Structure formats: structure tokens, C-alpha cells
Amino acid sequence: MRYEANCSILFTELPLLERPAAAKAAGFDAVEFWWPWPDQPVPGDRDVDAFVGAVQDAGVQLVGLNFFAGDLAGPDCGVLSIPARVQEFRDNIDVTVGIGERLGVSGFNALFGNRVDDASPQEQDELGRESIAAAAKAADRIGATVLVESVSGPKPYPLRTAADSVAVVDDVRATGNANVGFLLDLFHLANNGDDIDAAIAAYVDRVAHVQIADAPGRGEPGSGSLDLDRHLADLAARGYAGWVGLEYKPTTATTPESLGWLHA
């Protein structure tokens, strides 16, 4: 498997713009990021240039980048299906894809929106699919894929199982946007009690990206009880040959100290 580092959750002992170089020094050739400016759907050119330069100067490939999604831990997480916030997502699309074009990003994660009181689930689901379709049209210009992810945690996020996310993927593909895929995060599915073996068997043909952390706890592989080796071997045997993003919270003082499992 080809492993890459999510520099929004790894190397957090360093400032954000120093993390790509730290990932390279730790042995990674590729990285991914959540949206680097969680309070700004459209950051200034200087900030964008500094981010792009940090990745380029480090000599790593940016393979994944999230679209703007608001506060990931807050009630506005996933603005693309929240009526009062959706314009922020639409404004962000061209900026995100523009960064992707400069850095060769192959996958953009579009987090679905939390449920809100001022819109029905049906309204949010329709709006979310429209937003993902709009993002897919923009991403298609650079040959990239838009990713849909199931997430765990206490927030009212509607996509919990693999089947939930794949239903969105299939619906948006049916509108003529073939470049939409399932982001299979093994930690989130395990944390939600989903059947990972069944999900891989049923949906591997829609899996466009994989992320891992151990469960429970979301620490590095080996810190919990999730059989990551078996699940990754199953994915590989079924034809998955893409990147595996390390999206875990190190249980050690620094990220390099948490990488013993990988070096072994």
C-alpha cells in the first residue's frame, strides 16, 4: 500500500506550513490536508500562495484536499447541504480546484452537512447532491475526483454507514458526474459499528480513496484493536491500488515517534 500523511491531524506539533517538509523528512512522498483555513472559504492570494509554496518546496505531492466545510467540530460542519451556508461552499469550489490544479491534487473531499433545524432532511439531501455535482463538474476540469465520506462522532452528520455515502455517490453519478467516489475511512466505519468486511466486498468498485486510524481512540495502527492489516489486504486483493491516508491522532509526543509501525 502507498501511505501518505494527513498533515491536518499529523505533525500538529509544528505550524501548518512546516508540516509538508516534516512529512518529507519522515519519509512520505505525498500528503493530504483538510481545508487549511476553516473560517475562510475564500482566503487571500497571499495565503494560498504560501500554502502552495510550502507543499512545492517540501517536494511532496498533495493527493487530497478538503473543500471548505466550516468548523469540523461545530454545528456548521459540512456547509454544502446547509441552506444558510451553501453559498460559502459554492464560492470555495473554484479556489479549492485552483489549488488542486497547481499541486496535482487527485481527490477533493466534500463533507456532507450536519442536519439543521431550519431545513428538512429531504431539502438538505437534495441540496447536498446538487453541491457535490457542482464540485464534480469543476474537479473534472483537472481530471480529479470528488469524495464522499461517512463520519462518526456526536454531531448530527447524516452519512454514517458505507451504504449512506455510496447512495450519494450513485445518485450524483446518475446525473452525469462520473468523477465522484467513496472515501472509505476505516476508523469512522468501525466507530459507527458498520460492517467493514461487507462494505469492502459490496462497494470496492466505488472506493476512490482510503483513510485509516485505529479504533477505538483514533490513534496510530497498533494502538487499538481494529484489524487494519486484514482490511487493507482485502482492499488490495479486490483491486484497490490507490493511496491510504494516515488520518490518526498520535498517542506519542510527536508524529515521528508514532511511525514505528510503518517503519516496521
PDB file of C-alpha atoms in Angstrom:
ATOM      1  CA  MET A   1       0.000   0.000   0.000  1.00  0.00           C
ATOM      2  CA  ARG A   2       1.051   3.581  -0.671  1.00  0.00           C
ATOM      3  CA  TYR A   3       0.773   5.575   2.541  1.00  0.00           C
ATOM      4  CA  GLU A   4       0.518   9.361   2.765  1.00  0.00           C
ATOM      5  CA  ALA A   5       0.211  11.697   5.729  1.00  0.00           C
ATOM      6  CA  ASN A   6      -2.766  13.862   6.573  1.00  0.00           C
ATOM      7  CA  CYS A   7      -0.973  16.989   7.715  1.00  0.00           C
ATOM      8  CA  SER A   8      -4.045  18.480   9.350  1.00  0.00           C
ATOM      9  CA  ILE A   9      -4.003  15.806  12.065  1.00  0.00           C
ATOM     10  CA  LEU A  10      -0.365  14.655  11.884  1.00  0.00           C
ATOM     11  CA  PHE A  11       2.678  16.834  12.600  1.00  0.00           C
ATOM     12  CA  THR A  12       0.468  19.246  14.546  1.00  0.00           C
ATOM     13  CA  GLU A  13       3.407  19.904  16.857  1.00  0.00           C
ATOM     14  CA  LEU A  14       4.553  22.196  14.014  1.00  0.00           C
ATOM     15  CA  PRO A  15       2.954  25.212  12.299  1.00  0.00           C
ATOM     16  CA  LEU A  16       0.824  24.189   9.335  1.00  0.00           C
ATOM     17  CA  LEU A  17       3.199  25.438   6.648  1.00  0.00           C
ATOM     18  CA  GLU A  18       6.106  23.467   8.151  1.00  0.00           C
ATOM     19  CA  ARG A  19       4.269  20.158   8.091  1.00  0.00           C
ATOM     20  CA  PRO A  20       4.810  19.172   4.429  1.00  0.00           C
ATOM     21  CA  ALA A  21       8.577  19.368   4.909  1.00  0.00           C
ATOM     22  CA  ALA A  22       8.292  17.408   8.155  1.00  0.00           C
ATOM     23  CA  ALA A  23       6.311  14.733   6.345  1.00  0.00           C
ATOM     24  CA  LYS A  24       9.012  14.526   3.681  1.00  0.00           C
ATOM     25  CA  ALA A  25      11.693  14.241   6.348  1.00  0.00           C
ATOM     26  CA  ALA A  26       9.737  11.402   7.934  1.00  0.00           C
ATOM     27  CA  GLY A  27       9.770   9.503   4.635  1.00  0.00           C
ATOM     28  CA  PHE A  28       6.492  10.456   2.977  1.00  0.00           C
ATOM     29  CA  ASP A  29       6.305  11.405  -0.689  1.00  0.00           C
ATOM     30  CA  ALA A  30       2.653  12.512  -0.527  1.00  0.00           C
ATOM     31  CA  VAL A  31       0.338  14.341   1.865  1.00  0.00           C
ATOM     32  CA  GLU A  32      -3.266  15.448   2.224  1.00  0.00           C
ATOM     33  CA  PHE A  33      -4.916  18.307   4.099  1.00  0.00           C
ATOM     34  CA  TRP A  34      -8.282  19.308   5.435  1.00  0.00           C
ATOM     35  CA  TRP A  35      -9.222  22.810   4.256  1.00  0.00           C
ATOM     36  CA  PRO A  36      -6.346  24.900   5.684  1.00  0.00           C
ATOM     37  CA  TRP A  37      -8.489  27.978   6.505  1.00  0.00           C
ATOM     38  CA  PRO A  38     -11.535  26.667   8.437  1.00  0.00           C
ATOM     39  CA  ASP A  39     -13.018  30.152   8.873  1.00  0.00           C
ATOM     40  CA  GLN A  40     -12.369  31.322   5.290  1.00  0.00           C
ATOM     41  CA  PRO A  41     -13.993  29.763   2.237  1.00  0.00           C
ATOM     42  CA  VAL A  42     -12.063  32.207   0.021  1.00  0.00           C
ATOM     43  CA  PRO A  43      -8.648  33.034   1.520  1.00  0.00           C
ATOM     44  CA  GLY A  44      -6.414  35.767   0.167  1.00  0.00           C
ATOM     45  CA  ASP A  45      -3.996  35.132  -2.683  1.00  0.00           C
ATOM     46  CA  ARG A  46      -1.001  35.567  -0.388  1.00  0.00           C
ATOM     47  CA  ASP A  47      -2.216  32.810   1.945  1.00  0.00           C
ATOM     48  CA  VAL A  48      -2.943  30.485  -0.947  1.00  0.00           C
ATOM     49  CA  ASP A  49       0.468  31.124  -2.489  1.00  0.00           C
ATOM     50  CA  ALA A  50       2.181  30.449   0.850  1.00  0.00           C
ATOM     51  CA  PHE A  51       0.375  27.123   1.207  1.00  0.00           C
ATOM     52  CA  VAL A  52       1.127  26.064  -2.359  1.00  0.00           C
ATOM     53  CA  GLY A  53       4.750  27.083  -1.930  1.00  0.00           C
ATOM     54  CA  ALA A  54       5.125  25.099   1.290  1.00  0.00           C
ATOM     55  CA  VAL A  55       3.969  21.922  -0.455  1.00  0.00           C
ATOM     56  CA  GLN A  56       6.099  22.534  -3.530  1.00  0.00           C
ATOM     57  CA  ASP A  57       9.209  23.424  -1.536  1.00  0.00           C
ATOM     58  CA  ALA A  58       8.850  20.259   0.540  1.00  0.00           C
ATOM     59  CA  GLY A  59       8.939  18.112  -2.588  1.00  0.00           C
ATOM     60  CA  VAL A  60       5.783  16.165  -1.737  1.00  0.00           C
ATOM     61  CA  GLN A  61       2.652  15.582  -3.784  1.00  0.00           C
ATOM     62  CA  LEU A  62      -0.663  16.869  -2.458  1.00  0.00           C
ATOM     63  CA  VAL A  63      -3.011  13.997  -3.259  1.00  0.00           C
ATOM     64  CA  GLY A  64      -6.028  15.079  -1.228  1.00  0.00           C
ATOM     65  CA  LEU A  65      -7.638  18.348  -0.132  1.00  0.00           C
ATOM     66  CA  ASN A  66     -10.947  19.035   1.589  1.00  0.00           C
ATOM     67  CA  PHE A  67     -13.354  21.624   0.327  1.00  0.00           C
ATOM     68  CA  PHE A  68     -14.345  24.289   2.860  1.00  0.00           C
ATOM     69  CA  ALA A  69     -16.637  22.705   5.452  1.00  0.00           C
ATOM     70  CA  GLY A  70     -16.873  25.240   8.262  1.00  0.00           C
ATOM     71  CA  ASP A  71     -15.916  24.186  11.792  1.00  0.00           C
ATOM     72  CA  LEU A  72     -15.432  20.407  11.619  1.00  0.00           C
ATOM     73  CA  ALA A  73     -16.261  20.092  15.320  1.00  0.00           C
ATOM     74  CA  GLY A  74     -19.107  22.605  15.259  1.00  0.00           C
ATOM     75  CA  PRO A  75     -22.777  22.668  14.286  1.00  0.00           C
ATOM     76  CA  ASP A  76     -21.989  24.054  10.827  1.00  0.00           C
ATOM     77  CA  CYS A  77     -19.795  21.141   9.734  1.00  0.00           C
ATOM     78  CA  GLY A  78     -20.314  20.392   6.070  1.00  0.00           C
ATOM     79  CA  VAL A  79     -21.848  23.607   4.783  1.00  0.00           C
ATOM     80  CA  LEU A  80     -22.602  22.199   1.316  1.00  0.00           C
ATOM     81  CA  SER A  81     -26.063  20.983   2.383  1.00  0.00           C
ATOM     82  CA  ILE A  82     -26.929  23.738   4.870  1.00  0.00           C
ATOM     83  CA  PRO A  83     -29.141  26.297   3.085  1.00  0.00           C
ATOM     84  CA  ALA A  84     -27.876  29.292   5.044  1.00  0.00           C
ATOM     85  CA  ARG A  85     -24.233  28.374   4.389  1.00  0.00           C
ATOM     86  CA  VAL A  86     -24.224  26.658   0.996  1.00  0.00           C
ATOM     87  CA  GLN A  87     -23.066  29.737  -0.921  1.00  0.00           C
ATOM     88  CA  GLU A  88     -19.818  29.597   1.040  1.00  0.00           C
ATOM     89  CA  PHE A  89     -19.216  26.129  -0.354  1.00  0.00           C
ATOM     90  CA  ARG A  90     -20.067  27.214  -3.897  1.00  0.00           C
ATOM     91  CA  ASP A  91     -17.693  30.198  -3.560  1.00  0.00           C
ATOM     92  CA  ASN A  92     -14.976  27.838  -2.348  1.00  0.00           C
ATOM     93  CA  ILE A  93     -15.124  25.385  -5.249  1.00  0.00           C
ATOM     94  CA  ASP A  94     -13.010  27.331  -7.722  1.00  0.00           C
ATOM     95  CA  VAL A  95     -10.431  28.245  -5.072  1.00  0.00           C
ATOM     96  CA  THR A  96     -10.023  24.623  -3.984  1.00  0.00           C
ATOM     97  CA  VAL A  97      -9.845  23.261  -7.514  1.00  0.00           C
ATOM     98  CA  GLY A  98      -7.405  26.041  -8.400  1.00  0.00           C
ATOM     99  CA  ILE A  99      -5.070  24.901  -5.624  1.00  0.00           C
ATOM    100  CA  GLY A 100      -5.549  21.360  -6.851  1.00  0.00           C
ATOM    101  CA  GLU A 101      -4.580  22.331 -10.375  1.00  0.00           C
ATOM    102  CA  ARG A 102      -1.341  23.907  -9.166  1.00  0.00           C
ATOM    103  CA  LEU A 103      -0.400  20.929  -6.998  1.00  0.00           C
ATOM    104  CA  GLY A 104      -1.785  17.956  -8.910  1.00  0.00           C
ATOM    105  CA  VAL A 105      -4.493  17.012  -6.419  1.00  0.00           C
ATOM    106  CA  SER A 106      -6.408  13.908  -7.466  1.00  0.00           C
ATOM    107  CA  GLY A 107      -9.152  13.883  -4.811  1.00  0.00           C
ATOM    108  CA  PHE A 108     -11.270  16.550  -3.110  1.00  0.00           C
ATOM    109  CA  ASN A 109     -13.260  15.597  -0.009  1.00  0.00           C
ATOM    110  CA  ALA A 110     -16.733  17.196   0.113  1.00  0.00           C
ATOM    111  CA  LEU A 111     -18.080  16.696   3.633  1.00  0.00           C
ATOM    112  CA  PHE A 112     -21.850  16.440   3.743  1.00  0.00           C
ATOM    113  CA  GLY A 113     -23.645  18.881   6.036  1.00  0.00           C
ATOM    114  CA  ASN A 114     -24.917  18.326   9.540  1.00  0.00           C
ATOM    115  CA  ARG A 115     -28.674  18.241   9.971  1.00  0.00           C
ATOM    116  CA  VAL A 116     -30.120  21.647  10.884  1.00  0.00           C
ATOM    117  CA  ASP A 117     -33.469  22.724  12.291  1.00  0.00           C
ATOM    118  CA  ASP A 118     -34.403  25.200   9.548  1.00  0.00           C
ATOM    119  CA  ALA A 119     -34.430  22.681   6.673  1.00  0.00           C
ATOM    120  CA  SER A 120     -35.901  19.226   6.204  1.00  0.00           C
ATOM    121  CA  PRO A 121     -33.628  16.205   5.678  1.00  0.00           C
ATOM    122  CA  GLN A 122     -35.010  15.876   2.153  1.00  0.00           C
ATOM    123  CA  GLU A 123     -34.169  19.516   1.364  1.00  0.00           C
ATOM    124  CA  GLN A 124     -30.660  19.072   2.721  1.00  0.00           C
ATOM    125  CA  ASP A 125     -30.125  15.834   0.845  1.00  0.00           C
ATOM    126  CA  GLU A 126     -31.178  17.409  -2.446  1.00  0.00           C
ATOM    127  CA  LEU A 127     -29.024  20.469  -1.827  1.00  0.00           C
ATOM    128  CA  GLY A 128     -26.067  18.321  -0.858  1.00  0.00           C
ATOM    129  CA  ARG A 129     -26.264  16.296  -4.036  1.00  0.00           C
ATOM    130  CA  GLU A 130     -26.530  19.470  -6.123  1.00  0.00           C
ATOM    131  CA  SER A 131     -23.447  20.891  -4.388  1.00  0.00           C
ATOM    132  CA  ILE A 132     -21.423  17.727  -4.908  1.00  0.00           C
ATOM    133  CA  ALA A 133     -22.435  17.678  -8.575  1.00  0.00           C
ATOM    134  CA  ALA A 134     -21.268  21.289  -8.955  1.00  0.00           C
ATOM    135  CA  ALA A 135     -17.961  20.420  -7.303  1.00  0.00           C
ATOM    136  CA  ALA A 136     -17.568  17.364  -9.534  1.00  0.00           C
ATOM    137  CA  LYS A 137     -18.025  19.461 -12.686  1.00  0.00           C
ATOM    138  CA  ALA A 138     -15.253  21.792 -11.538  1.00  0.00           C
ATOM    139  CA  ALA A 139     -12.948  18.951 -10.472  1.00  0.00           C
ATOM    140  CA  ASP A 140     -13.450  17.209 -13.788  1.00  0.00           C
ATOM    141  CA  ARG A 141     -11.661  20.085 -15.497  1.00  0.00           C
ATOM    142  CA  ILE A 142      -8.406  18.895 -13.917  1.00  0.00           C
ATOM    143  CA  GLY A 143      -9.160  15.168 -14.000  1.00  0.00           C
ATOM    144  CA  ALA A 144      -9.842  14.940 -10.260  1.00  0.00           C
ATOM    145  CA  THR A 145     -12.450  13.090  -8.195  1.00  0.00           C
ATOM    146  CA  VAL A 146     -14.849  14.426  -5.553  1.00  0.00           C
ATOM    147  CA  LEU A 147     -15.019  12.202  -2.466  1.00  0.00           C
ATOM    148  CA  VAL A 148     -17.969  11.478  -0.179  1.00  0.00           C
ATOM    149  CA  GLU A 149     -17.190  10.252   3.333  1.00  0.00           C
ATOM    150  CA  SER A 150     -19.037   8.600   6.207  1.00  0.00           C
ATOM    151  CA  VAL A 151     -18.110  10.221   9.533  1.00  0.00           C
ATOM    152  CA  SER A 152     -18.534   9.268  13.195  1.00  0.00           C
ATOM    153  CA  GLY A 153     -18.906  11.327  16.347  1.00  0.00           C
ATOM    154  CA  PRO A 154     -21.767  13.020  18.222  1.00  0.00           C
ATOM    155  CA  LYS A 155     -22.635  15.663  15.628  1.00  0.00           C
ATOM    156  CA  PRO A 156     -25.822  15.207  13.536  1.00  0.00           C
ATOM    157  CA  TYR A 157     -23.943  14.117  10.405  1.00  0.00           C
ATOM    158  CA  PRO A 158     -26.284  12.025   8.223  1.00  0.00           C
ATOM    159  CA  LEU A 159     -23.786   9.790   6.400  1.00  0.00           C
ATOM    160  CA  ARG A 160     -22.807   7.152   8.937  1.00  0.00           C
ATOM    161  CA  THR A 161     -22.502   3.864   7.070  1.00  0.00           C
ATOM    162  CA  ALA A 162     -20.789   2.946   3.844  1.00  0.00           C
ATOM    163  CA  ALA A 163     -24.223   2.473   2.289  1.00  0.00           C
ATOM    164  CA  ASP A 164     -25.204   6.043   3.222  1.00  0.00           C
ATOM    165  CA  SER A 165     -22.255   7.545   1.354  1.00  0.00           C
ATOM    166  CA  VAL A 166     -22.427   5.186  -1.600  1.00  0.00           C
ATOM    167  CA  ALA A 167     -26.080   6.152  -2.090  1.00  0.00           C
ATOM    168  CA  VAL A 168     -24.964   9.778  -2.514  1.00  0.00           C
ATOM    169  CA  VAL A 169     -22.151   8.736  -4.853  1.00  0.00           C
ATOM    170  CA  ASP A 170     -24.536   6.722  -7.006  1.00  0.00           C
ATOM    171  CA  ASP A 171     -27.140   9.489  -7.109  1.00  0.00           C
ATOM    172  CA  VAL A 172     -24.625  12.122  -8.234  1.00  0.00           C
ATOM    173  CA  ARG A 173     -23.076   9.767 -10.769  1.00  0.00           C
ATOM    174  CA  ALA A 174     -26.541   9.217 -12.203  1.00  0.00           C
ATOM    175  CA  THR A 175     -26.706  12.938 -13.051  1.00  0.00           C
ATOM    176  CA  GLY A 176     -23.734  12.532 -15.377  1.00  0.00           C
ATOM    177  CA  ASN A 177     -20.870  13.150 -12.949  1.00  0.00           C
ATOM    178  CA  ALA A 178     -18.763  10.010 -13.085  1.00  0.00           C
ATOM    179  CA  ASN A 179     -15.888  11.536 -11.115  1.00  0.00           C
ATOM    180  CA  VAL A 180     -17.499  11.061  -7.687  1.00  0.00           C
ATOM    181  CA  GLY A 181     -16.273   8.305  -5.384  1.00  0.00           C
ATOM    182  CA  PHE A 182     -16.490   6.875  -1.891  1.00  0.00           C
ATOM    183  CA  LEU A 183     -13.886   7.876   0.687  1.00  0.00           C
ATOM    184  CA  LEU A 184     -13.562   4.720   2.782  1.00  0.00           C
ATOM    185  CA  ASP A 185     -12.395   5.729   6.250  1.00  0.00           C
ATOM    186  CA  LEU A 186     -11.908   2.519   8.215  1.00  0.00           C
ATOM    187  CA  PHE A 187     -11.865   4.267  11.595  1.00  0.00           C
ATOM    188  CA  HIS A 188     -15.149   6.093  11.097  1.00  0.00           C
ATOM    189  CA  LEU A 189     -16.951   2.977   9.861  1.00  0.00           C
ATOM    190  CA  ALA A 190     -15.628   0.949  12.790  1.00  0.00           C
ATOM    191  CA  ASN A 191     -16.546   3.703  15.240  1.00  0.00           C
ATOM    192  CA  ASN A 192     -20.095   3.699  13.847  1.00  0.00           C
ATOM    193  CA  GLY A 193     -20.370  -0.094  14.121  1.00  0.00           C
ATOM    194  CA  ASP A 194     -20.614  -0.630  10.371  1.00  0.00           C
ATOM    195  CA  ASP A 195     -19.602  -3.996   8.880  1.00  0.00           C
ATOM    196  CA  ILE A 196     -16.266  -3.146   7.230  1.00  0.00           C
ATOM    197  CA  ASP A 197     -15.835  -6.543   5.575  1.00  0.00           C
ATOM    198  CA  ALA A 198     -19.271  -6.303   3.987  1.00  0.00           C
ATOM    199  CA  ALA A 199     -18.667  -2.685   2.942  1.00  0.00           C
ATOM    200  CA  ILE A 200     -15.418  -3.544   1.175  1.00  0.00           C
ATOM    201  CA  ALA A 201     -16.987  -6.514  -0.581  1.00  0.00           C
ATOM    202  CA  ALA A 202     -20.026  -4.537  -1.706  1.00  0.00           C
ATOM    203  CA  TYR A 203     -18.511  -1.178  -2.605  1.00  0.00           C
ATOM    204  CA  VAL A 204     -14.850  -1.593  -3.532  1.00  0.00           C
ATOM    205  CA  ASP A 205     -15.682  -0.541  -7.094  1.00  0.00           C
ATOM    206  CA  ARG A 206     -16.783   2.874  -5.762  1.00  0.00           C
ATOM    207  CA  VAL A 207     -13.847   3.360  -3.382  1.00  0.00           C
ATOM    208  CA  ALA A 208     -11.727   6.255  -4.649  1.00  0.00           C
ATOM    209  CA  HIS A 209      -9.640   6.886  -1.529  1.00  0.00           C
ATOM    210  CA  VAL A 210      -8.914   5.185   1.801  1.00  0.00           C
ATOM    211  CA  GLN A 211      -8.066   6.674   5.197  1.00  0.00           C
ATOM    212  CA  ILE A 212      -7.083   4.818   8.366  1.00  0.00           C
ATOM    213  CA  ALA A 213      -6.719   5.168  12.106  1.00  0.00           C
ATOM    214  CA  ASP A 214      -7.047   2.530  14.788  1.00  0.00           C
ATOM    215  CA  ALA A 215     -10.194   2.069  16.818  1.00  0.00           C
ATOM    216  CA  PRO A 216     -11.138   2.784  19.467  1.00  0.00           C
ATOM    217  CA  GLY A 217      -9.282   6.010  20.095  1.00  0.00           C
ATOM    218  CA  ARG A 218      -8.259   7.097  16.572  1.00  0.00           C
ATOM    219  CA  GLY A 219      -4.586   6.553  17.352  1.00  0.00           C
ATOM    220  CA  GLU A 220      -1.865   5.092  15.151  1.00  0.00           C
ATOM    221  CA  PRO A 221      -2.194   1.494  13.886  1.00  0.00           C
ATOM    222  CA  GLY A 222      -1.485  -0.874  16.749  1.00  0.00           C
ATOM    223  CA  SER A 223      -2.885   1.426  19.416  1.00  0.00           C
ATOM    224  CA  GLY A 224      -6.355  -0.136  19.239  1.00  0.00           C
ATOM    225  CA  SER A 225      -7.989  -3.358  18.128  1.00  0.00           C
ATOM    226  CA  LEU A 226      -9.028  -2.694  14.520  1.00  0.00           C
ATOM    227  CA  ASP A 227      -7.506  -5.262  12.144  1.00  0.00           C
ATOM    228  CA  LEU A 228      -6.227  -2.709   9.660  1.00  0.00           C
ATOM    229  CA  ASP A 229      -3.753  -5.080   8.009  1.00  0.00           C
ATOM    230  CA  ARG A 230      -6.521  -7.533   7.137  1.00  0.00           C
ATOM    231  CA  HIS A 231      -8.847  -4.859   5.788  1.00  0.00           C
ATOM    232  CA  LEU A 232      -6.124  -3.252   3.674  1.00  0.00           C
ATOM    233  CA  ALA A 233      -5.086  -6.654   2.338  1.00  0.00           C
ATOM    234  CA  ASP A 234      -8.722  -7.314   1.417  1.00  0.00           C
ATOM    235  CA  LEU A 235      -8.927  -3.998  -0.422  1.00  0.00           C
ATOM    236  CA  ALA A 236      -5.717  -4.748  -2.311  1.00  0.00           C
ATOM    237  CA  ALA A 237      -6.869  -8.242  -3.230  1.00  0.00           C
ATOM    238  CA  ARG A 238     -10.074  -6.751  -4.624  1.00  0.00           C
ATOM    239  CA  GLY A 239      -8.152  -4.310  -6.800  1.00  0.00           C
ATOM    240  CA  TYR A 240      -7.717  -1.122  -4.775  1.00  0.00           C
ATOM    241  CA  ALA A 241      -4.339   0.378  -5.668  1.00  0.00           C
ATOM    242  CA  GLY A 242      -4.764   3.980  -4.535  1.00  0.00           C
ATOM    243  CA  TRP A 243      -3.341   5.966  -1.668  1.00  0.00           C
ATOM    244  CA  VAL A 244      -4.004   5.208   2.000  1.00  0.00           C
ATOM    245  CA  GLY A 245      -4.188   8.388   4.041  1.00  0.00           C
ATOM    246  CA  LEU A 246      -2.940   8.270   7.632  1.00  0.00           C
ATOM    247  CA  GLU A 247      -5.562  10.293   9.457  1.00  0.00           C
ATOM    248  CA  TYR A 248      -4.853   9.398  13.058  1.00  0.00           C
ATOM    249  CA  LYS A 249      -4.082  11.246  16.286  1.00  0.00           C
ATOM    250  CA  PRO A 250      -0.641  10.151  17.514  1.00  0.00           C
ATOM    251  CA  THR A 251      -0.594   8.756  21.033  1.00  0.00           C
ATOM    252  CA  THR A 252       3.046   9.881  21.254  1.00  0.00           C
ATOM    253  CA  ALA A 253       4.538  13.313  21.897  1.00  0.00           C
ATOM    254  CA  THR A 254       5.463  13.835  18.250  1.00  0.00           C
ATOM    255  CA  THR A 255       4.281  12.383  14.964  1.00  0.00           C
ATOM    256  CA  PRO A 256       7.625  10.744  14.011  1.00  0.00           C
ATOM    257  CA  GLU A 257       7.538   8.814  17.288  1.00  0.00           C
ATOM    258  CA  SER A 258       4.200   7.330  16.238  1.00  0.00           C
ATOM    259  CA  LEU A 259       5.522   5.886  12.976  1.00  0.00           C
ATOM    260  CA  GLY A 260       7.260   2.812  14.353  1.00  0.00           C
ATOM    261  CA  TRP A 261       4.519   0.559  12.985  1.00  0.00           C
ATOM    262  CA  LEU A 262       5.099   1.922   9.488  1.00  0.00           C
ATOM    263  CA  HIS A 263       8.870   1.601   9.558  1.00  0.00           C
ATOM    264  CA  ALA A 264       8.487  -1.995  10.785  1.00  0.00           C
TER     265      ALA A 264
END
